[in-house]
PDB file of C-alpha atoms in Angstrom:
ATOM      1  CA  UNK A   4       6.001  -4.465  31.326  1.00  0.00           C
ATOM      2  CA  UNK A   5       2.839  -6.702  31.339  1.00  0.00           C
ATOM      3  CA  UNK A   6      -0.770  -6.245  33.142  1.00  0.00           C
ATOM      4  CA  UNK A   7      -2.580  -9.517  33.296  1.00  0.00           C
ATOM      5  CA  UNK A   8      -6.471  -8.629  32.262  1.00  0.00           C
ATOM      6  CA  UNK A   9      -9.253 -11.164  32.563  1.00  0.00           C
ATOM      7  CA  UNK A  10      -6.721 -13.718  32.028  1.00  0.00           C
ATOM      8  CA  UNK A  11      -4.946 -12.596  28.930  1.00  0.00           C
ATOM      9  CA  UNK A  12      -1.270 -11.048  29.218  1.00  0.00           C
ATOM     10  CA  UNK A  13      -1.202  -8.279  27.204  1.00  0.00           C
ATOM     11  CA  UNK A  14       2.121  -6.167  26.074  1.00  0.00           C
ATOM     12  CA  UNK A  15       3.640  -5.929  22.563  1.00  0.00           C
ATOM     13  CA  UNK A  16       5.595  -9.007  22.965  1.00  0.00           C
ATOM     14  CA  UNK A  17       3.080 -11.857  23.727  1.00  0.00           C
ATOM     15  CA  UNK A  18      -0.405 -12.225  23.118  1.00  0.00           C
ATOM     16  CA  UNK A  19      -0.878 -15.271  25.474  1.00  0.00           C
ATOM     17  CA  UNK A  20      -3.726 -16.571  27.701  1.00  0.00           C
ATOM     18  CA  UNK A  21      -2.354 -16.749  31.696  1.00  0.00           C
ATOM     19  CA  UNK A  22      -3.951 -19.961  33.805  1.00  0.00           C
ATOM     20  CA  UNK A  23      -7.306 -20.293  34.819  1.00  0.00           C
ATOM     21  CA  UNK A  24      -6.793 -20.377  38.201  1.00  0.00           C
ATOM     22  CA  UNK A  25     -10.787 -20.674  39.243  1.00  0.00           C
ATOM     23  CA  UNK A  26     -12.980 -23.553  37.961  1.00  0.00           C
ATOM     24  CA  UNK A  27     -15.855 -21.603  37.354  1.00  0.00           C
ATOM     25  CA  UNK A  28     -16.870 -20.658  33.294  1.00  0.00           C
ATOM     26  CA  UNK A  29     -15.977 -17.093  31.987  1.00  0.00           C
ATOM     27  CA  UNK A  30     -18.937 -14.890  31.612  1.00  0.00           C
ATOM     28  CA  UNK A  31     -20.105 -13.532  28.202  1.00  0.00           C
ATOM     29  CA  UNK A  32     -18.801 -10.245  29.393  1.00  0.00           C
ATOM     30  CA  UNK A  33     -16.074 -11.284  30.011  1.00  0.00           C
ATOM     31  CA  UNK A  34     -15.105 -13.090  26.706  1.00  0.00           C
ATOM     32  CA  UNK A  35     -15.927 -10.260  24.956  1.00  0.00           C
ATOM     33  CA  UNK A  36     -13.546  -7.860  27.204  1.00  0.00           C
ATOM     34  CA  UNK A  37     -10.795 -10.558  26.131  1.00  0.00           C
ATOM     35  CA  UNK A  38     -11.902 -10.229  22.137  1.00  0.00           C
ATOM     36  CA  UNK A  39     -11.733  -6.805  22.354  1.00  0.00           C
ATOM     37  CA  UNK A  40      -8.393  -6.393  24.591  1.00  0.00           C
ATOM     38  CA  UNK A  41      -6.776  -8.797  21.723  1.00  0.00           C
ATOM     39  CA  UNK A  42      -8.089  -6.884  18.842  1.00  0.00           C
ATOM     40  CA  UNK A  43      -7.010  -3.856  20.502  1.00  0.00           C
ATOM     41  CA  UNK A  44      -3.612  -5.097  20.456  1.00  0.00           C
ATOM     42  CA  UNK A  45      -3.628  -5.414  17.218  1.00  0.00           C
ATOM     43  CA  UNK A  46      -4.036  -2.262  16.203  1.00  0.00           C
ATOM     44  CA  UNK A  47      -2.398  -0.747  18.850  1.00  0.00           C
ATOM     45  CA  UNK A  48       0.972  -3.011  18.092  1.00  0.00           C
ATOM     46  CA  UNK A  49       0.625  -2.697  14.376  1.00  0.00           C
ATOM     47  CA  UNK A  50       0.457   1.450  14.861  1.00  0.00           C
ATOM     48  CA  UNK A  51       3.248   2.026  17.144  1.00  0.00           C
ATOM     49  CA  UNK A  52       5.356  -0.057  13.854  1.00  0.00           C
ATOM     50  CA  UNK A  53       3.415   3.358  11.585  1.00  0.00           C
ATOM     51  CA  UNK A  54       4.861   5.461  14.309  1.00  0.00           C
ATOM     52  CA  UNK A  55       8.067   3.440  14.142  1.00  0.00           C
ATOM     53  CA  UNK A  56       8.757   4.150  10.238  1.00  0.00           C
ATOM     54  CA  UNK A  57       7.548   7.320  10.772  1.00  0.00           C
ATOM     55  CA  UNK A  58      10.021   8.536  13.068  1.00  0.00           C
ATOM     56  CA  UNK A  59      12.689   6.923  10.701  1.00  0.00           C
ATOM     57  CA  UNK A  60      11.404   8.657   7.281  1.00  0.00           C
ATOM     58  CA  UNK A  61      14.942  10.187   5.930  1.00  0.00           C
ATOM     59  CA  UNK A  62      16.407  11.420   2.521  1.00  0.00           C
ATOM     60  CA  UNK A  63      15.941   7.809   0.647  1.00  0.00           C
ATOM     61  CA  UNK A  64      12.122   9.226   0.333  1.00  0.00           C
ATOM     62  CA  UNK A  65      12.596  12.170  -0.610  1.00  0.00           C
ATOM     63  CA  UNK A  66      15.165  10.082  -3.286  1.00  0.00           C
ATOM     64  CA  UNK A  67      12.510   7.973  -3.831  1.00  0.00           C
ATOM     65  CA  UNK A  68       9.460  11.221  -4.605  1.00  0.00           C
ATOM     66  CA  UNK A  69      12.215  12.540  -7.193  1.00  0.00           C
ATOM     67  CA  UNK A  70      12.432   9.935  -8.996  1.00  0.00           C
ATOM     68  CA  UNK A  71       8.809   9.412  -9.236  1.00  0.00           C
ATOM     69  CA  UNK A  72       8.434  12.537 -10.193  1.00  0.00           C
ATOM     70  CA  UNK A  73      10.903  12.438 -13.185  1.00  0.00           C
ATOM     71  CA  UNK A  74       9.447   9.327 -14.150  1.00  0.00           C
ATOM     72  CA  UNK A  75       8.363  10.113 -18.044  1.00  0.00           C
ATOM     73  CA  UNK A  76       6.523   6.315 -18.084  1.00  0.00           C
ATOM     74  CA  UNK A  77       4.586   4.247 -15.593  1.00  0.00           C
ATOM     75  CA  UNK A  78       5.397   3.379 -12.526  1.00  0.00           C
ATOM     76  CA  UNK A  79       5.316  -0.409 -12.498  1.00  0.00           C
ATOM     77  CA  UNK A  80       4.888  -1.985  -8.846  1.00  0.00           C
ATOM     78  CA  UNK A  81       5.571  -5.655  -8.201  1.00  0.00           C
ATOM     79  CA  UNK A  82       5.530  -7.845  -4.998  1.00  0.00           C
ATOM     80  CA  UNK A  83       4.246 -11.593  -4.173  1.00  0.00           C
ATOM     81  CA  UNK A  84       2.182 -13.019  -1.563  1.00  0.00           C
ATOM     82  CA  UNK A  85       0.889 -10.937   1.103  1.00  0.00           C
ATOM     83  CA  UNK A  86       3.353  -7.897  -0.685  1.00  0.00           C
ATOM     84  CA  UNK A  87       1.492  -8.341  -3.715  1.00  0.00           C
ATOM     85  CA  UNK A  88      -1.705  -7.807  -2.628  1.00  0.00           C
ATOM     86  CA  UNK A  89      -0.054  -4.252  -0.960  1.00  0.00           C
ATOM     87  CA  UNK A  90       1.091  -3.753  -3.833  1.00  0.00           C
ATOM     88  CA  UNK A  91      -2.096  -3.924  -6.253  1.00  0.00           C
ATOM     89  CA  UNK A  92      -3.449  -1.078  -3.954  1.00  0.00           C
ATOM     90  CA  UNK A  93      -0.343   0.760  -3.787  1.00  0.00           C
ATOM     91  CA  UNK A  94      -0.615   0.677  -7.686  1.00  0.00           C
ATOM     92  CA  UNK A  95      -4.426   1.713  -7.812  1.00  0.00           C
ATOM     93  CA  UNK A  96      -3.807   4.849  -5.625  1.00  0.00           C
ATOM     94  CA  UNK A  97      -1.132   5.994  -7.477  1.00  0.00           C
ATOM     95  CA  UNK A  98      -2.714   5.503 -10.456  1.00  0.00           C
ATOM     96  CA  UNK A  99      -5.966   7.410  -9.149  1.00  0.00           C
ATOM     97  CA  UNK A 100      -4.262  10.333  -7.857  1.00  0.00           C
ATOM     98  CA  UNK A 101      -2.174  11.387 -10.723  1.00  0.00           C
ATOM     99  CA  UNK A 102       1.067   8.785 -11.066  1.00  0.00           C
ATOM    100  CA  UNK A 103       0.276   6.442 -14.331  1.00  0.00           C
ATOM    101  CA  UNK A 104       0.758   2.965 -12.799  1.00  0.00           C
ATOM    102  CA  UNK A 105      -0.267  -0.838 -12.769  1.00  0.00           C
ATOM    103  CA  UNK A 106       0.798  -4.077 -10.903  1.00  0.00           C
ATOM    104  CA  UNK A 107       2.203  -7.151 -12.193  1.00  0.00           C
ATOM    105  CA  UNK A 108       3.259 -10.060 -11.036  1.00  0.00           C
ATOM    106  CA  UNK A 109       7.182 -11.211 -10.368  1.00  0.00           C
ATOM    107  CA  UNK A 110       6.801 -14.299 -11.986  1.00  0.00           C
ATOM    108  CA  UNK A 111       4.291 -13.454 -14.743  1.00  0.00           C
ATOM    109  CA  UNK A 112       7.339 -10.530 -15.813  1.00  0.00           C
ATOM    110  CA  UNK A 113       9.814 -13.491 -16.498  1.00  0.00           C
ATOM    111  CA  UNK A 114       7.268 -15.751 -18.990  1.00  0.00           C
ATOM    112  CA  UNK A 115       6.570 -12.583 -21.017  1.00  0.00           C
ATOM    113  CA  UNK A 116       5.021  -9.617 -19.293  1.00  0.00           C
ATOM    114  CA  UNK A 117       8.355  -7.880 -19.544  1.00  0.00           C
ATOM    115  CA  UNK A 118       7.585  -6.675 -22.462  1.00  0.00           C
ATOM    116  CA  UNK A 119       4.807  -4.609 -20.536  1.00  0.00           C
ATOM    117  CA  UNK A 120       7.478  -2.494 -19.399  1.00  0.00           C
ATOM    118  CA  UNK A 121       9.207   0.440 -21.575  1.00  0.00           C
ATOM    119  CA  UNK A 122      12.530   1.731 -21.007  1.00  0.00           C
ATOM    120  CA  UNK A 123      10.843   5.095 -19.301  1.00  0.00           C
ATOM    121  CA  UNK A 124       9.024   3.433 -16.795  1.00  0.00           C
ATOM    122  CA  UNK A 125      10.274   2.782 -13.522  1.00  0.00           C
ATOM    123  CA  UNK A 126       9.690   0.186 -10.330  1.00  0.00           C
ATOM    124  CA  UNK A 127       8.195   0.069  -6.797  1.00  0.00           C
ATOM    125  CA  UNK A 128       9.475  -3.623  -5.748  1.00  0.00           C
ATOM    126  CA  UNK A 129       8.045  -4.955  -2.361  1.00  0.00           C
ATOM    127  CA  UNK A 130       9.331  -7.714  -0.167  1.00  0.00           C
ATOM    128  CA  UNK A 131       9.628  -8.125   3.743  1.00  0.00           C
ATOM    129  CA  UNK A 132      12.126  -9.954   3.508  1.00  0.00           C
ATOM    130  CA  UNK A 133      14.136  -8.198   0.780  1.00  0.00           C
ATOM    131  CA  UNK A 134      15.402 -12.346   0.048  1.00  0.00           C
ATOM    132  CA  UNK A 135      12.586 -13.452  -2.315  1.00  0.00           C
ATOM    133  CA  UNK A 136      12.886 -15.132  -5.561  1.00  0.00           C
ATOM    134  CA  UNK A 137      10.797 -14.075  -7.704  1.00  0.00           C
ATOM    135  CA  UNK A 138      11.963 -10.505  -6.685  1.00  0.00           C
ATOM    136  CA  UNK A 139      15.731 -11.500  -6.841  1.00  0.00           C
ATOM    137  CA  UNK A 140      14.890 -13.661 -10.465  1.00  0.00           C
ATOM    138  CA  UNK A 141      14.163 -10.101 -12.189  1.00  0.00           C
ATOM    139  CA  UNK A 142      16.609  -7.303 -10.518  1.00  0.00           C
ATOM    140  CA  UNK A 143      19.276  -8.360 -13.828  1.00  0.00           C
ATOM    141  CA  UNK A 144      16.384  -7.969 -16.700  1.00  0.00           C
ATOM    142  CA  UNK A 145      14.954  -5.154 -14.824  1.00  0.00           C
ATOM    143  CA  UNK A 146      18.577  -3.655 -14.640  1.00  0.00           C
ATOM    144  CA  UNK A 147      19.040  -4.948 -18.417  1.00  0.00           C
ATOM    145  CA  UNK A 148      15.806  -2.629 -19.535  1.00  0.00           C
ATOM    146  CA  UNK A 149      17.742   0.466 -18.024  1.00  0.00           C
ATOM    147  CA  UNK A 150      14.862   0.449 -15.380  1.00  0.00           C
ATOM    148  CA  UNK A 151      15.220   2.898 -11.938  1.00  0.00           C
ATOM    149  CA  UNK A 152      14.173   0.640  -9.225  1.00  0.00           C
ATOM    150  CA  UNK A 153      12.791   1.806  -5.644  1.00  0.00           C
ATOM    151  CA  UNK A 154      12.197  -0.757  -3.267  1.00  0.00           C
ATOM    152  CA  UNK A 155      10.121  -0.905  -0.195  1.00  0.00           C
ATOM    153  CA  UNK A 156      12.116  -3.511   2.065  1.00  0.00           C
ATOM    154  CA  UNK A 157      12.809  -4.506   5.955  1.00  0.00           C
ATOM    155  CA  UNK A 158      16.051  -5.267   5.392  1.00  0.00           C
ATOM    156  CA  UNK A 159      18.555  -2.859   4.291  1.00  0.00           C
ATOM    157  CA  UNK A 160      21.200  -5.055   3.302  1.00  0.00           C
ATOM    158  CA  UNK A 161      18.933  -7.133   1.379  1.00  0.00           C
ATOM    159  CA  UNK A 162      19.928  -8.186  -2.077  1.00  0.00           C
ATOM    160  CA  UNK A 163      16.843  -6.762  -3.257  1.00  0.00           C
ATOM    161  CA  UNK A 164      18.259  -3.490  -1.285  1.00  0.00           C
ATOM    162  CA  UNK A 165      21.925  -3.857  -3.217  1.00  0.00           C
ATOM    163  CA  UNK A 166      20.218  -3.892  -6.495  1.00  0.00           C
ATOM    164  CA  UNK A 167      17.692  -0.876  -5.933  1.00  0.00           C
ATOM    165  CA  UNK A 168      18.621   2.981  -6.893  1.00  0.00           C
ATOM    166  CA  UNK A 169      16.570   3.983  -3.492  1.00  0.00           C
ATOM    167  CA  UNK A 170      16.000   1.736  -0.567  1.00  0.00           C
ATOM    168  CA  UNK A 171      12.349   2.975   1.775  1.00  0.00           C
ATOM    169  CA  UNK A 172      12.847   1.418   4.752  1.00  0.00           C
ATOM    170  CA  UNK A 173       9.620  -0.485   6.296  1.00  0.00           C
ATOM    171  CA  UNK A 174      11.406  -2.091   8.819  1.00  0.00           C
ATOM    172  CA  UNK A 175       9.174  -3.685  11.968  1.00  0.00           C
ATOM    173  CA  UNK A 176       9.900  -5.152  15.104  1.00  0.00           C
ATOM    174  CA  UNK A 177       6.957  -7.502  15.019  1.00  0.00           C
ATOM    175  CA  UNK A 178       4.149  -9.051  13.900  1.00  0.00           C
ATOM    176  CA  UNK A 179       0.973  -8.248  15.302  1.00  0.00           C
ATOM    177  CA  UNK A 180       0.574 -12.300  14.418  1.00  0.00           C
ATOM    178  CA  UNK A 181       1.404 -13.837  17.893  1.00  0.00           C
ATOM    179  CA  UNK A 182       3.481 -16.470  16.062  1.00  0.00           C
ATOM    180  CA  UNK A 183       4.861 -13.655  15.124  1.00  0.00           C
ATOM    181  CA  UNK A 184       5.141 -14.867  11.685  1.00  0.00           C
ATOM    182  CA  UNK A 185       2.071 -13.632   9.610  1.00  0.00           C
ATOM    183  CA  UNK A 186       2.850 -10.712   7.457  1.00  0.00           C
ATOM    184  CA  UNK A 187       0.565  -8.143   9.431  1.00  0.00           C
ATOM    185  CA  UNK A 188       2.542  -5.051  10.817  1.00  0.00           C
ATOM    186  CA  UNK A 189       4.916  -5.124   7.792  1.00  0.00           C
ATOM    187  CA  UNK A 190       1.814  -5.351   5.188  1.00  0.00           C
ATOM    188  CA  UNK A 191       0.516  -2.131   6.633  1.00  0.00           C
ATOM    189  CA  UNK A 192       3.452  -0.684   7.168  1.00  0.00           C
ATOM    190  CA  UNK A 193       4.312  -0.940   3.513  1.00  0.00           C
ATOM    191  CA  UNK A 194       0.563  -0.078   2.424  1.00  0.00           C
ATOM    192  CA  UNK A 195       1.453   2.995   4.390  1.00  0.00           C
ATOM    193  CA  UNK A 196       4.572   3.637   3.314  1.00  0.00           C
ATOM    194  CA  UNK A 197       2.640   3.483  -0.585  1.00  0.00           C
ATOM    195  CA  UNK A 198       0.179   6.082   0.533  1.00  0.00           C
ATOM    196  CA  UNK A 199       2.890   8.148   1.379  1.00  0.00           C
ATOM    197  CA  UNK A 200       4.448   8.846  -1.364  1.00  0.00           C
ATOM    198  CA  UNK A 201       1.371   8.566  -3.695  1.00  0.00           C
ATOM    199  CA  UNK A 202      -0.046  11.770  -1.553  1.00  0.00           C
ATOM    200  CA  UNK A 203       3.216  13.470  -1.696  1.00  0.00           C
ATOM    201  CA  UNK A 204       3.445  12.700  -5.316  1.00  0.00           C
ATOM    202  CA  UNK A 205      -0.169  14.039  -5.513  1.00  0.00           C
ATOM    203  CA  UNK A 206       0.790  17.012  -3.439  1.00  0.00           C
ATOM    204  CA  UNK A 207       3.974  18.083  -5.460  1.00  0.00           C
ATOM    205  CA  UNK A 208       2.526  17.784  -8.915  1.00  0.00           C
ATOM    206  CA  UNK A 209      -0.763  20.067  -7.721  1.00  0.00           C
ATOM    207  CA  UNK A 210      -3.746  17.195  -7.936  1.00  0.00           C
ATOM    208  CA  UNK A 211      -6.811  19.028  -8.110  1.00  0.00           C
ATOM    209  CA  UNK A 212     -10.371  17.862  -7.218  1.00  0.00           C
ATOM    210  CA  UNK A 213     -10.943  18.029 -10.911  1.00  0.00           C
ATOM    211  CA  UNK A 214      -8.339  15.693 -12.102  1.00  0.00           C
ATOM    212  CA  UNK A 215      -9.493  13.307  -9.262  1.00  0.00           C
ATOM    213  CA  UNK A 216     -13.013  13.377 -11.139  1.00  0.00           C
ATOM    214  CA  UNK A 217     -11.299  11.895 -14.231  1.00  0.00           C
ATOM    215  CA  UNK A 218     -10.327   9.185 -12.264  1.00  0.00           C
ATOM    216  CA  UNK A 219     -13.570   8.347 -10.879  1.00  0.00           C
ATOM    217  CA  UNK A 220     -16.040   8.999 -12.990  1.00  0.00           C
ATOM    218  CA  UNK A 221     -18.282   5.959 -11.299  1.00  0.00           C
ATOM    219  CA  UNK A 222     -19.349   5.745  -7.527  1.00  0.00           C
ATOM    220  CA  UNK A 223     -20.091   7.971  -4.815  1.00  0.00           C
ATOM    221  CA  UNK A 224     -16.452   9.479  -5.163  1.00  0.00           C
ATOM    222  CA  UNK A 225     -17.139  10.267  -8.654  1.00  0.00           C
ATOM    223  CA  UNK A 226     -20.883  11.594  -7.645  1.00  0.00           C
ATOM    224  CA  UNK A 227     -19.561  13.889  -5.129  1.00  0.00           C
ATOM    225  CA  UNK A 228     -17.634  16.221  -8.352  1.00  0.00           C
ATOM    226  CA  UNK A 229     -20.126  15.805 -10.618  1.00  0.00           C
ATOM    227  CA  UNK A 230     -20.615  19.349 -12.148  1.00  0.00           C
ATOM    228  CA  UNK A 231     -23.682  20.693 -14.405  1.00  0.00           C
ATOM    229  CA  UNK A 232     -21.190  20.834 -17.553  1.00  0.00           C
ATOM    230  CA  UNK A 233     -21.394  16.403 -16.539  1.00  0.00           C
ATOM    231  CA  UNK A 234     -24.522  16.212 -17.046  1.00  0.00           C
ATOM    232  CA  UNK A 235     -26.606  18.926 -19.173  1.00  0.00           C
ATOM    233  CA  UNK A 236     -27.475  18.232 -22.896  1.00  0.00           C
ATOM    234  CA  UNK A 237     -26.895  20.592 -25.250  1.00  0.00           C
ATOM    235  CA  UNK A 238     -26.770  20.645 -28.873  1.00  0.00           C
ATOM    236  CA  UNK A 239     -28.985  17.623 -30.957  1.00  0.00           C
ATOM    237  CA  UNK A 240     -29.451  16.136 -27.478  1.00  0.00           C
ATOM    238  CA  UNK A 241     -31.915  18.941 -26.724  1.00  0.00           C
ATOM    239  CA  UNK A 242     -35.336  17.892 -27.123  1.00  0.00           C
ATOM    240  CA  UNK A 243     -36.661  19.688 -30.335  1.00  0.00           C
ATOM    241  CA  UNK A 244     -40.681  20.556 -31.280  1.00  0.00           C
ATOM    242  CA  UNK A 245     -42.315  21.828 -34.264  1.00  0.00           C
ATOM    243  CA  UNK A 246     -44.233  24.683 -34.817  1.00  0.00           C
ATOM    244  CA  UNK A 247     -46.942  22.122 -35.827  1.00  0.00           C
ATOM    245  CA  UNK A 248     -46.485  20.299 -32.351  1.00  0.00           C
ATOM    246  CA  UNK A 249     -49.685  20.831 -30.170  1.00  0.00           C
TER     247      UNK A 249
END
């Protein structure tokens, strides 16, 4: 269903301006309203895609959590392009909530960074298409190391999915980009799924506020969790005076 408002055709499938039937210049308020409607369309569309992946969650998510809980090493997150940027955030969130993790670029893996991986580690690979060449090229070397792979992908029949131990579906119906090209809804879906993994893991591990404080000693978060013990002085740190001090 389409609704035309202020010359903007808005629905989940289009984002175009309807032809202007008048010669009058648009008012500032009309332009502002149009911009707000465009922004709302992006946010509503991405929210709808999040609801969709939430409704499709199945036993594969549970399997991913179980693999992560059994991991005795670190979680290695990899991806390229926008997926790589999302991967950096996922790794950071995991690390700060009780699951040691780091991000590694897939191209760098093929040029020496495989030395960063140990046989106790686990890999989370991100690719919306599941056919990203840089990701495909590292799958066999990862398997030769004997590492488990969890993939977050929108293509359950992809090469990445077929080489993964667990596949978590983050597929979206369309991007928020009006050209349906720029990664927008898909990156939001992957980011949110990474958050879901991290938060479920921290809950299962019994991660507490004091644990959070240890990984966040700085900034406003660290200040909120600081205790008297953390700032008190004792022993030789205490100021001392002699009997002759006046």
